[in-house]
Coordinates of N, CA and C in Angstrom, one line a residue:
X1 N -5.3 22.0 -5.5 CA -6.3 21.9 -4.4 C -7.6 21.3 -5.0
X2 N -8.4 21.8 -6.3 CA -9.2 21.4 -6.5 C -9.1 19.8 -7.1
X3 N -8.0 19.1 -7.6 CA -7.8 17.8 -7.6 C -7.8 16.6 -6.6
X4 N -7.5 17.8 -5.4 CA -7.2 17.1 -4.2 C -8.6 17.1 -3.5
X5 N -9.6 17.7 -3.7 CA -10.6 18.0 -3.3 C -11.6 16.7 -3.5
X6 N -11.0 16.7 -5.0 CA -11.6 15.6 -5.8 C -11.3 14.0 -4.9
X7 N -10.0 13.8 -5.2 CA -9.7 12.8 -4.3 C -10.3 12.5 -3.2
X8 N -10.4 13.5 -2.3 CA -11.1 13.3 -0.7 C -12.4 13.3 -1.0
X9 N -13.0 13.3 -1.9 CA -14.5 13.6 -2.2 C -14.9 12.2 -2.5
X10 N -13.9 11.5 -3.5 CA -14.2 10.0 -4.0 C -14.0 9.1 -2.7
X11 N -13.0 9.0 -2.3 CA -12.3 9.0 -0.7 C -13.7 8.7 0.1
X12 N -13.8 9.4 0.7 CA -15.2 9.8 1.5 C -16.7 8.8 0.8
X13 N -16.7 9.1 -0.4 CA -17.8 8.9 -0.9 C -18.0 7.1 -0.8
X14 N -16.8 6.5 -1.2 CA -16.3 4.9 -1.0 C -16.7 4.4 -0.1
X15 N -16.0 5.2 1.6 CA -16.0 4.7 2.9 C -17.6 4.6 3.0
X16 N -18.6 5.5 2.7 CA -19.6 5.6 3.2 C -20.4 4.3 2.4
X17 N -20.4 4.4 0.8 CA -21.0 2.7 0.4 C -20.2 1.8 0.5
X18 N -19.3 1.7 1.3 CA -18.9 0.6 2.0 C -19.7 0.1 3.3
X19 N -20.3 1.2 3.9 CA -21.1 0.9 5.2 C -20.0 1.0 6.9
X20 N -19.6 2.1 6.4 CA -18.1 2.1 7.2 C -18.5 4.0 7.4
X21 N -18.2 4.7 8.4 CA -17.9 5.9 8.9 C -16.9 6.7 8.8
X22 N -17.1 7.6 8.1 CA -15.6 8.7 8.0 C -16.2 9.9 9.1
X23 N -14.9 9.7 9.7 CA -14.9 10.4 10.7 C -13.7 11.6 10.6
X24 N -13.2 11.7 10.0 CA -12.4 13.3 9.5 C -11.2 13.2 9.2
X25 N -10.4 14.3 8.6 CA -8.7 14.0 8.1 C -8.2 14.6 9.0
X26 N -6.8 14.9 9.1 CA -5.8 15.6 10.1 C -4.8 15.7 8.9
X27 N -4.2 17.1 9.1 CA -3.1 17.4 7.9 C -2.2 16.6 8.7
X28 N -1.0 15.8 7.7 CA -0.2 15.7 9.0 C 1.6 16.4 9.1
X29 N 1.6 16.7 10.1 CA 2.8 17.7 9.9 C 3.9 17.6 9.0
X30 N 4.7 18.5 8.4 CA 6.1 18.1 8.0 C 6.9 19.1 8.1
X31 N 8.6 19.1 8.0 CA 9.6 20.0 7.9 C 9.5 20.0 6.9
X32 N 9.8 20.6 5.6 CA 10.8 20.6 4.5 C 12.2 20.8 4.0
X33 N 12.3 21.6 5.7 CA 13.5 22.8 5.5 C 15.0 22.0 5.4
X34 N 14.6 20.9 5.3 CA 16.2 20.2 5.0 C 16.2 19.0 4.3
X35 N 14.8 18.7 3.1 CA 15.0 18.1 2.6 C 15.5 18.8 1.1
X36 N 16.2 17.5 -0.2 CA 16.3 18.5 -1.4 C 15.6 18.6 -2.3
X37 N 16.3 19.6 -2.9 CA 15.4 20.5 -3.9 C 14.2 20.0 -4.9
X38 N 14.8 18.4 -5.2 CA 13.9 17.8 -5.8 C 12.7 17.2 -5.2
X39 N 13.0 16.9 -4.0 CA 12.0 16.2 -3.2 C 11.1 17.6 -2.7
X40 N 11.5 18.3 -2.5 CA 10.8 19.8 -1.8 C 9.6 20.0 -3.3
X41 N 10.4 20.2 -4.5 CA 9.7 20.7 -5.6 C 8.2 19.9 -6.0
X42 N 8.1 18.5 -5.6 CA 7.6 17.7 -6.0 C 6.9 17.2 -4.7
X43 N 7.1 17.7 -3.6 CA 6.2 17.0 -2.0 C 5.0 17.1 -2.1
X44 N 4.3 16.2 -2.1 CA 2.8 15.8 -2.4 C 1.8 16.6 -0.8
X45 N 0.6 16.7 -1.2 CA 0.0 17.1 0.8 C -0.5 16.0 1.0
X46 N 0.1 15.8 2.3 CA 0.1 14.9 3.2 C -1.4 14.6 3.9
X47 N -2.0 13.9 4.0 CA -3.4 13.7 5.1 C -3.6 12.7 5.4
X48 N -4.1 12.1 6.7 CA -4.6 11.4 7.2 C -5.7 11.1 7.3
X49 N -6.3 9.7 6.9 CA -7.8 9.9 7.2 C -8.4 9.0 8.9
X50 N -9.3 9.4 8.7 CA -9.6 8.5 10.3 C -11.5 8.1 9.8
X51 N -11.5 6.2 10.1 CA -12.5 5.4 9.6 C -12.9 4.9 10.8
X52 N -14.5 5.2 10.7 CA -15.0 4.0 11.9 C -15.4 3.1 11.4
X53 N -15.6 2.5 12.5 CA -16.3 0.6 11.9 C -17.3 0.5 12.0
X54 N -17.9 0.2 10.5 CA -19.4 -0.3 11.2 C -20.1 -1.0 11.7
X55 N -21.1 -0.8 11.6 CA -21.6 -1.5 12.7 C -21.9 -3.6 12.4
X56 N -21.8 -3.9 11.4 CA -21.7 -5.0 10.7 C -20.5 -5.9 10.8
X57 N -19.8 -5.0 10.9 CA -18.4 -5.3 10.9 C -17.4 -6.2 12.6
X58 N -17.7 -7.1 12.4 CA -17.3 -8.0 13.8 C -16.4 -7.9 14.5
X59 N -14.9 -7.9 13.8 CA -13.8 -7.7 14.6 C -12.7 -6.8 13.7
X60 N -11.7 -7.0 14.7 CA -10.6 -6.0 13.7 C -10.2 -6.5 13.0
X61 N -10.0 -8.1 12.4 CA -9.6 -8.8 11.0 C -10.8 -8.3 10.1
X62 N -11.8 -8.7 10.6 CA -12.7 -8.2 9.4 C -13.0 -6.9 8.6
X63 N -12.2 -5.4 9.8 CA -12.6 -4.4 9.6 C -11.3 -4.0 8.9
X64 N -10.0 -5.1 8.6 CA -8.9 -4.6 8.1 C -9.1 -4.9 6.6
X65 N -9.9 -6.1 6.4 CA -10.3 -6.9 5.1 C -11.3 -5.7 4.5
X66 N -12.0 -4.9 5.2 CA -12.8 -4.0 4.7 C -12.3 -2.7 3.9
X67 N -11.1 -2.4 5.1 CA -10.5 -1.4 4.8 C -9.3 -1.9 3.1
X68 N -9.2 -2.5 3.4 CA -8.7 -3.5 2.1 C -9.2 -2.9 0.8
X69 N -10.7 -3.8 0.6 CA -11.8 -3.5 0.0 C -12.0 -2.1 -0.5
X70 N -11.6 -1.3 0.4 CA -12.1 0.3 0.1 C -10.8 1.2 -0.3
X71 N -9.8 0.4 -0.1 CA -8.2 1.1 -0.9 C -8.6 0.7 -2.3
X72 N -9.0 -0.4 -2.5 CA -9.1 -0.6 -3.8 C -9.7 -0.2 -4.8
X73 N -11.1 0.1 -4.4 CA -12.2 0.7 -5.2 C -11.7 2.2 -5.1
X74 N -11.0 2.6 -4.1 CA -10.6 4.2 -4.7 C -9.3 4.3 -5.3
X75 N -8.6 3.2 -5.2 CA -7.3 3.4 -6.7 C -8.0 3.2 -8.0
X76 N -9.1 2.2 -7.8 CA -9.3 1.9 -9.6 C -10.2 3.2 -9.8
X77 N -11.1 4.4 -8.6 CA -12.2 5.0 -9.3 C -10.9 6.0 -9.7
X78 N -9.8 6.6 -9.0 CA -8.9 7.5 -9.4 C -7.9 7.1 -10.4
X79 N -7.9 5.4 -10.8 CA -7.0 5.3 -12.0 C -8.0 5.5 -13.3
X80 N -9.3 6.3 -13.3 CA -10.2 6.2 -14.5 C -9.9 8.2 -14.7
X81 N -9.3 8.9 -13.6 CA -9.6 10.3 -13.5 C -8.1 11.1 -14.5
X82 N -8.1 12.3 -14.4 CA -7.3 12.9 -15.5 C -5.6 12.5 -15.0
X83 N -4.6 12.7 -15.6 CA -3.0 12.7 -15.6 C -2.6 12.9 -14.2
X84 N -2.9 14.0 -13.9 CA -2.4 14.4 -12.6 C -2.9 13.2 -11.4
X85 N -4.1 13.2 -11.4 CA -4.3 12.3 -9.8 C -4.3 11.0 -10.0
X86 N -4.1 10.6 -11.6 CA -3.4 9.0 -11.9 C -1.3 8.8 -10.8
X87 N -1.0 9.9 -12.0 CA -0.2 10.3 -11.5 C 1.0 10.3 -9.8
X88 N 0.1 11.1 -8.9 CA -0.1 11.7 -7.6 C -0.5 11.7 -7.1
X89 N -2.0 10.8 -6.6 CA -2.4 10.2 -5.9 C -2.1 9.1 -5.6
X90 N -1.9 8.8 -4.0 CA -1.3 7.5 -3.7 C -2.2 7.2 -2.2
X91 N -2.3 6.5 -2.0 CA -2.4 5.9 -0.3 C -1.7 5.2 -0.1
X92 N -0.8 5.3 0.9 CA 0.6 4.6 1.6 C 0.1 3.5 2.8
X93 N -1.0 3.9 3.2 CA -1.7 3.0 3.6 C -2.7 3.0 4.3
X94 N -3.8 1.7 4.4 CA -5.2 2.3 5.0 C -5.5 1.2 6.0
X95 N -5.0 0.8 7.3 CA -5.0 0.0 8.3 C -5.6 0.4 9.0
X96 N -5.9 -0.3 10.2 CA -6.2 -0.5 11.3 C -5.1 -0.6 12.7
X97 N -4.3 -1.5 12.0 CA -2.9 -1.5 12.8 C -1.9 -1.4 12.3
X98 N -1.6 -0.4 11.3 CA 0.0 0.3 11.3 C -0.4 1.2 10.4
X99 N 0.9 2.2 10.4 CA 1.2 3.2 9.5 C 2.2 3.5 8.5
X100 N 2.3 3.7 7.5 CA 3.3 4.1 6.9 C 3.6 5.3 6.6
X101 N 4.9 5.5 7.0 CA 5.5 7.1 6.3 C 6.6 6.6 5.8
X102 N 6.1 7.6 4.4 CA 7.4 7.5 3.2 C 7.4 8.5 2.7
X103 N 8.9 8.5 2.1 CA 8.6 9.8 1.3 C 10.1 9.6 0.4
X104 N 10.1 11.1 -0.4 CA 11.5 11.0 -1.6 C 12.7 11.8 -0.5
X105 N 13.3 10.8 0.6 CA 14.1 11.2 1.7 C 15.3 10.0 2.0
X106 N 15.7 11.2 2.9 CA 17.3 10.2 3.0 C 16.9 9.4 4.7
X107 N 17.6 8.0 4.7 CA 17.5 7.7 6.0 C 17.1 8.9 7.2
X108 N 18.1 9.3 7.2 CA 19.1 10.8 8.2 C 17.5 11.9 8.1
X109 N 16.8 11.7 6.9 CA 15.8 13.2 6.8 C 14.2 12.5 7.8
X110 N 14.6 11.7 7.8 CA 12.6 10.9 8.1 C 12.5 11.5 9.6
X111 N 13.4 11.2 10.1 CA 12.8 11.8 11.7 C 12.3 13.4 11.6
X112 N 13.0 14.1 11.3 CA 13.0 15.8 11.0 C 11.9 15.8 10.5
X113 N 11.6 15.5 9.3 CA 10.2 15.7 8.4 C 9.3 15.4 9.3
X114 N 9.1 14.1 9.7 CA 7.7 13.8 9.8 C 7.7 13.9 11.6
X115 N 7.6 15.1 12.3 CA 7.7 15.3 13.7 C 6.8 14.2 14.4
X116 N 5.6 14.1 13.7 CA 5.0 12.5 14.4 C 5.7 11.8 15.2
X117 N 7.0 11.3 14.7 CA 7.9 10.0 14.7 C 8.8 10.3 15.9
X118 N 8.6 11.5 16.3 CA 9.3 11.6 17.8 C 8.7 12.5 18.3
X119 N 7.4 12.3 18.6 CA 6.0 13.1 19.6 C 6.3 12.0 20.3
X120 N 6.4 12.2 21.7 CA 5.9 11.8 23.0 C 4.6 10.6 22.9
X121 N 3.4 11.3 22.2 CA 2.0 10.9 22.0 C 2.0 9.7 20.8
X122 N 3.1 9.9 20.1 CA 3.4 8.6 19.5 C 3.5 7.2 19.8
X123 N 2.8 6.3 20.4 CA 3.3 5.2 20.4 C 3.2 3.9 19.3
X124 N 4.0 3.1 19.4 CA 4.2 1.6 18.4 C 4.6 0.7 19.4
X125 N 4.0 -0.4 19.2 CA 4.9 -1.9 19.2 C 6.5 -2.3 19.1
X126 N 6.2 -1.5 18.0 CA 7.2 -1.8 16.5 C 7.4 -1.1 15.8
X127 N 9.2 -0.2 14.9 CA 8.9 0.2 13.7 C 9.8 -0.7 13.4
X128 N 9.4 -0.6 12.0 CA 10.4 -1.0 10.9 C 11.0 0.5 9.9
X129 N 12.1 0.5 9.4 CA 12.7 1.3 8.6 C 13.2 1.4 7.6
X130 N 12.5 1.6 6.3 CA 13.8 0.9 4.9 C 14.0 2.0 4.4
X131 N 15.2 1.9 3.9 CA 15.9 2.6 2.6 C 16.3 2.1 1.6
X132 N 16.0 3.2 0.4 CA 16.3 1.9 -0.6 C 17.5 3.0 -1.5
X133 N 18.4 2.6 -2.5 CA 18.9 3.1 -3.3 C 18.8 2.9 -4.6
X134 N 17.9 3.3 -5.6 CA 17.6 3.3 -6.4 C 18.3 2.7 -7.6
X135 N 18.9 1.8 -8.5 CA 19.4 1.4 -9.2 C 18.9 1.9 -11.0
X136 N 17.3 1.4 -10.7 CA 16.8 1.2 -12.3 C 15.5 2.1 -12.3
X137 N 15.3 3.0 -11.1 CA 14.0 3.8 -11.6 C 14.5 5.0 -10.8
X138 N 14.3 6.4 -11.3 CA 13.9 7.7 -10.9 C 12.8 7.5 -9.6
X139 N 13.7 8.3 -8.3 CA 12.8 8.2 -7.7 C 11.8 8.8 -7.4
X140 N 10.5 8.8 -6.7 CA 9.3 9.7 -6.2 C 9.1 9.2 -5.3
X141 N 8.0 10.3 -5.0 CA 7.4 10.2 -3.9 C 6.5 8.9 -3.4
X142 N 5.1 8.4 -4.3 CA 4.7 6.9 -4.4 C 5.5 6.2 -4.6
X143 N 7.0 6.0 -5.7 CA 7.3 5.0 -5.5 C 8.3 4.5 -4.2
X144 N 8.5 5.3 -3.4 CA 9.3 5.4 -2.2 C 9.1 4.2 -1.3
X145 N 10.2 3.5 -0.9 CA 9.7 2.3 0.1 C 9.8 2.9 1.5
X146 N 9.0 2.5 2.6 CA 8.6 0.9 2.3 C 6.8 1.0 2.1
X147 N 6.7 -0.2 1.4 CA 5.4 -0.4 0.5 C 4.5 -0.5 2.0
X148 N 3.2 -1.3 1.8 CA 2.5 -1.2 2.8 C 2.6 -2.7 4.1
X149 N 3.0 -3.4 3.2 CA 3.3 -4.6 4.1 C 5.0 -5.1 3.9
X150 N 5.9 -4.7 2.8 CA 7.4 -5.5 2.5 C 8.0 -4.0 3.1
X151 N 9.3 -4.5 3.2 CA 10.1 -3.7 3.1 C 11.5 -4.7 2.5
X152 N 11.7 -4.1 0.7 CA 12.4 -5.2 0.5 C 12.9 -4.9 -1.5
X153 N 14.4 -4.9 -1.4 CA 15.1 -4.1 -2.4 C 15.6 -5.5 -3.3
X154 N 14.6 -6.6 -3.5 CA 15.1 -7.3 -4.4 C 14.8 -6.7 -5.9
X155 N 15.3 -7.6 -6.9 CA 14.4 -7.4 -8.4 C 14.5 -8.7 -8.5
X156 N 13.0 -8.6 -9.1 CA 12.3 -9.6 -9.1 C 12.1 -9.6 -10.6
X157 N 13.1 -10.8 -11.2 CA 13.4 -11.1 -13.0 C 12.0 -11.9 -13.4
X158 N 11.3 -12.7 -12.9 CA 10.5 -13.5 -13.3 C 8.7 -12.3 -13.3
X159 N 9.0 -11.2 -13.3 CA 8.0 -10.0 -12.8 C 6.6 -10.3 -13.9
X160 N 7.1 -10.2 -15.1 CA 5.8 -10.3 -15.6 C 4.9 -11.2 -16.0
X161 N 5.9 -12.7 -16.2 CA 5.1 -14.1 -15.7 C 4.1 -13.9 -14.7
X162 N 4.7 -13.3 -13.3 CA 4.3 -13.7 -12.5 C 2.5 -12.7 -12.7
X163 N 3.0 -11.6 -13.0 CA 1.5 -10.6 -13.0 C 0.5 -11.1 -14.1
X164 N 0.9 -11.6 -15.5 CA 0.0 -12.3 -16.0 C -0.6 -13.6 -15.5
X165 N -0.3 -14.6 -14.6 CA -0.4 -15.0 -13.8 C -1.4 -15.5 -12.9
X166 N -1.3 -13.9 -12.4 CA -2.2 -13.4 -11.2 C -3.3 -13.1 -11.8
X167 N -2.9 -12.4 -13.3 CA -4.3 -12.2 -14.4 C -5.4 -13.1 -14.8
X168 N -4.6 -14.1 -15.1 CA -5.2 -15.3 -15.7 C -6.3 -15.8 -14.8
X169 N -5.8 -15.6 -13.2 CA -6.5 -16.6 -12.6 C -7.5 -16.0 -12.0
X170 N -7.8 -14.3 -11.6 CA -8.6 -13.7 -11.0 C -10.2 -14.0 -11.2
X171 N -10.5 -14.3 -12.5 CA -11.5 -15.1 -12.7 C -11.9 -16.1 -11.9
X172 N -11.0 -17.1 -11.3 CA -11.5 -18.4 -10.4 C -11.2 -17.7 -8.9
X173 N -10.7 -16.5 -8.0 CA -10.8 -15.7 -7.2 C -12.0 -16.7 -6.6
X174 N -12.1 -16.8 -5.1 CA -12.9 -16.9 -4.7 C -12.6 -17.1 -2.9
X175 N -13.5 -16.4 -2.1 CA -13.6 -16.7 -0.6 C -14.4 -16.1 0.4
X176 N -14.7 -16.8 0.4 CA -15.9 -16.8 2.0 C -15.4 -15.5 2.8
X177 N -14.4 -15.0 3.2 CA -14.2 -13.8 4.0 C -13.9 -12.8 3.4
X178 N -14.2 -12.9 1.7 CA -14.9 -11.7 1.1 C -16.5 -11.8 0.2
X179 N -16.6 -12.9 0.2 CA -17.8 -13.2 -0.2 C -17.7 -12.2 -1.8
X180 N -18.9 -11.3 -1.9 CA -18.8 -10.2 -3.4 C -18.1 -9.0 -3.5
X181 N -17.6 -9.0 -2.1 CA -16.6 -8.3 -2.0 C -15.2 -8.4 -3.1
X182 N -15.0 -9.8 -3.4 CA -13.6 -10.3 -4.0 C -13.7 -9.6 -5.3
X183 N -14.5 -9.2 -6.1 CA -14.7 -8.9 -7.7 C -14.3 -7.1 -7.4
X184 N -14.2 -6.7 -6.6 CA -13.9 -5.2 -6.3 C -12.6 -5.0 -5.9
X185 N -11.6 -6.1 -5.8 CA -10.2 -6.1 -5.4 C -9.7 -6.0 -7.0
X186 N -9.9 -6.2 -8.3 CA -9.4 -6.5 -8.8 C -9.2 -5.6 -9.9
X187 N -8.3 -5.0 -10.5 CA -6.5 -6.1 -11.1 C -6.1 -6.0 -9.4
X188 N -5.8 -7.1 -8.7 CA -5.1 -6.9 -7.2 C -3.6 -6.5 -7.9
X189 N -3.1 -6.0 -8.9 CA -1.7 -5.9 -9.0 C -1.9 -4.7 -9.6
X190 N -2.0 -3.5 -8.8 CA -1.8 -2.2 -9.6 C -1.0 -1.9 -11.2
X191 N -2.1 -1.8 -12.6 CA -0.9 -1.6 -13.4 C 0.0 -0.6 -13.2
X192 N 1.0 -0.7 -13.9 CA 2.8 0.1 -14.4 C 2.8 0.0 -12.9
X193 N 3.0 -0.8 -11.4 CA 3.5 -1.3 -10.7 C 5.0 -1.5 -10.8
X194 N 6.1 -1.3 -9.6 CA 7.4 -1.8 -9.7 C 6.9 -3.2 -9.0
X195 N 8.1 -3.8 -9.1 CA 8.4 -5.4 -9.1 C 8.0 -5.6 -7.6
X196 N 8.4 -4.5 -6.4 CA 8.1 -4.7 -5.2 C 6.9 -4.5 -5.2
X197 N 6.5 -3.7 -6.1 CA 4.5 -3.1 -5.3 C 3.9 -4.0 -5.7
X198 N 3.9 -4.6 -6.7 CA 3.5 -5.7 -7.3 C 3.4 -7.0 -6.1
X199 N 4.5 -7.6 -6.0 CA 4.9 -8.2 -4.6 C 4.1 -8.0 -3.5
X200 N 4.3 -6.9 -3.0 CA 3.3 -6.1 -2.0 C 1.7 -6.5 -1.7
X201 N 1.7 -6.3 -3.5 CA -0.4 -6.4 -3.5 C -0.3 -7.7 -3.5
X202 N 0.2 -8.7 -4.0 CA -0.1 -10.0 -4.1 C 0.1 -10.9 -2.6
X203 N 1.5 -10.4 -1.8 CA 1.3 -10.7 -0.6 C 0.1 -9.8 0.1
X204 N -0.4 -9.0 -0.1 CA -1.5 -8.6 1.0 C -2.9 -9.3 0.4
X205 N -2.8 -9.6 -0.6 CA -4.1 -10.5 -1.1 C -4.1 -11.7 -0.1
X206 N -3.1 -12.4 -0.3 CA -2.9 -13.7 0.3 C -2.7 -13.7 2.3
X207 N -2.3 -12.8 3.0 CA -2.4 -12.4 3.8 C -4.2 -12.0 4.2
X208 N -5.1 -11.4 3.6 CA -6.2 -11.0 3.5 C -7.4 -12.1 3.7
X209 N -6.9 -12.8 3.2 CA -7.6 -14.6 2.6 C -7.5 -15.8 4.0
X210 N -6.9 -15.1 4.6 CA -6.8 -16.3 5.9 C -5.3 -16.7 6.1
X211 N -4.4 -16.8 4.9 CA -3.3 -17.4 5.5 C -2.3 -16.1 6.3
X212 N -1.2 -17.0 7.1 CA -0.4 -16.8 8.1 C 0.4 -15.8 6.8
X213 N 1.5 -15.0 7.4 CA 2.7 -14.4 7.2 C 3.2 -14.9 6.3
X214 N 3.9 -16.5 7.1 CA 5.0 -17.2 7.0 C 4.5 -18.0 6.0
X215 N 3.2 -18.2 5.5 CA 2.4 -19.6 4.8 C 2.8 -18.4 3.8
X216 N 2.1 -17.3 3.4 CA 2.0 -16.3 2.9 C 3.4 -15.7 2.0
X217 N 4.7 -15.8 2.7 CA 5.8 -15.7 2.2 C 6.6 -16.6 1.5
X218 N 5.9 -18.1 2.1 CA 6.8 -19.5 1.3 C 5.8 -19.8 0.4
X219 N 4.6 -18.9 -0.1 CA 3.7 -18.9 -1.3 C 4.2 -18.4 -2.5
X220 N 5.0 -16.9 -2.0 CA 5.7 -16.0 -2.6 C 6.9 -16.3 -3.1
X221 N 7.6 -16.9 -2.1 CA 9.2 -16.9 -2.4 C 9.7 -18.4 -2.7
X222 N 9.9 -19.3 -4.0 CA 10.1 -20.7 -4.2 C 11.4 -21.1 -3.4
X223 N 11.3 -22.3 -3.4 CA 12.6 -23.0 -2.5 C 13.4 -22.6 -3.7
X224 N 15.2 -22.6 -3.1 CA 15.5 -22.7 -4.1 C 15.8 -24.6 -4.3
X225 N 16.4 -24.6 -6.0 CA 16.2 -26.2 -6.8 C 17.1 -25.6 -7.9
X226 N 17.6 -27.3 -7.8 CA 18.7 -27.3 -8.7 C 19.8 -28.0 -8.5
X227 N 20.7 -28.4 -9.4 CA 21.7 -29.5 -9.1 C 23.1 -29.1 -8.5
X228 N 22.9 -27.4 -8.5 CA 23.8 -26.6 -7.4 C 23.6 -26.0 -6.2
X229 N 22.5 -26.6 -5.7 CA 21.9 -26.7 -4.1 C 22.3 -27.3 -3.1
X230 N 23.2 -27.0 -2.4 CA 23.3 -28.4 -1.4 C 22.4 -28.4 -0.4
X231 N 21.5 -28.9 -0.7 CA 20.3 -29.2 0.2 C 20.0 -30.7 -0.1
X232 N 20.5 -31.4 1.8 CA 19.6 -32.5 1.6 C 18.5 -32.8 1.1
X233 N 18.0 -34.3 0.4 CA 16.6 -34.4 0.6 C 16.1 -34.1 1.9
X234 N 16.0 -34.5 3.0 CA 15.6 -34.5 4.2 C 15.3 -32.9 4.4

């Protein structure tokens, strides 16, 4: 409790020199009674926070790019704090327009647990749903998909190229729709990251910056090339 105190304390403290309004948490419900032993032993508490916009702040892209901004400065001030809330502290995500629930569960357990997900008062557009089966990492709770924007069980071999990379260049970072904002996003690649979260931060950077999805994804993902392609030139 008193770690978790801490969290919502730094939490809170962020939103506000951001110039943005915290307006309160809500626990949010859960079953446990039929998930396993391992996932029960280790269930993180759950909360919700709820942000206003300030008053500066123009529309809902801008107030998403904000909220952006302020996930970030509270992973790096809690990746400076002791074992545990390096550890166990996560935000799954901090939008404006969606939500994520995840957790260390089976397809079959998400509806039960998280009663949200079939309240009446619930509505979406849209969900999406992933499951992943774990191959090369022990699972938990943070690392549980789906991340905050992929839902997506590749491995990605070229991983650490790619994050040195992203290192090299954050120095030349720059854009107008974050103006001094941009130098507070950074490492944009959470270290000891898996290969998706990784992924994840680097598409939501690029997404963040003005480009489309789809520009955003054929940024990420290379054609394939090579003399075993059959791909026209054309």
């Amino acid at each position: 409790p008193n770690r978790r105190q801490t969290c919502e304390a730094i939490f809170q403290n962020v939103i506000v020199a951001e110039g943005q309004h915290f307006l309160g948490w809500r626990d949010v419900p859960v079953d446990d009674s039929k998930v396993g032993y391992i996932a029960q032993g280790s269930q993180p508490f759950i909360r919700q926070i709820f942000i206003g916009r300030g008053s500066q702040v123009k529309d809902e892209a801008e107030f998403e790019r904000k909220l952006y901004v302020i996930r970030k400065v509270i992973e790096h001030t809690t990746s400076q704090s002791d074992d545990d809330i390096r550890q166990h502290f996560y935000i799954s995500s901090l939008s404006c327009n969606r939500v994520v629930y995840k957790g260390l569960l089976l397809g079959t357990q998400l509806r039960d647990f998280y009663p949200d997900l079939s309240d009446p008062a619930m509505t979406s557009a849209f969900s999406m749903v992933h499951a992943r089966f774990s191959t090369n990492t022990l699972g938990s709770w943070r690392l549980a998909h789906p991340y905050r924007l992929i839902c997506h069980n590749g491995e990605i071999n070229t991983l650490r190229g790619n994050v040195n990379w992203m290192t090299a260049r954050q120095a030349m970072f720059s854009s107008n729709l974050f103006g001094e904002d941009m130098e507070k996003l950074f490492p944009i690649i959470t270290p000891g990251a898996s290969d998706t979260a990784s992924f994840d931060n680097t598409l939501e950077l690029l997404l963040a910056t003005g480009r489309s999805l789809p520009h955003s994804l054929m940024m990420m993902i290379p054609e394939a090339t090579g003399e075993h392609v059959e791909v026209s030139q054309e």
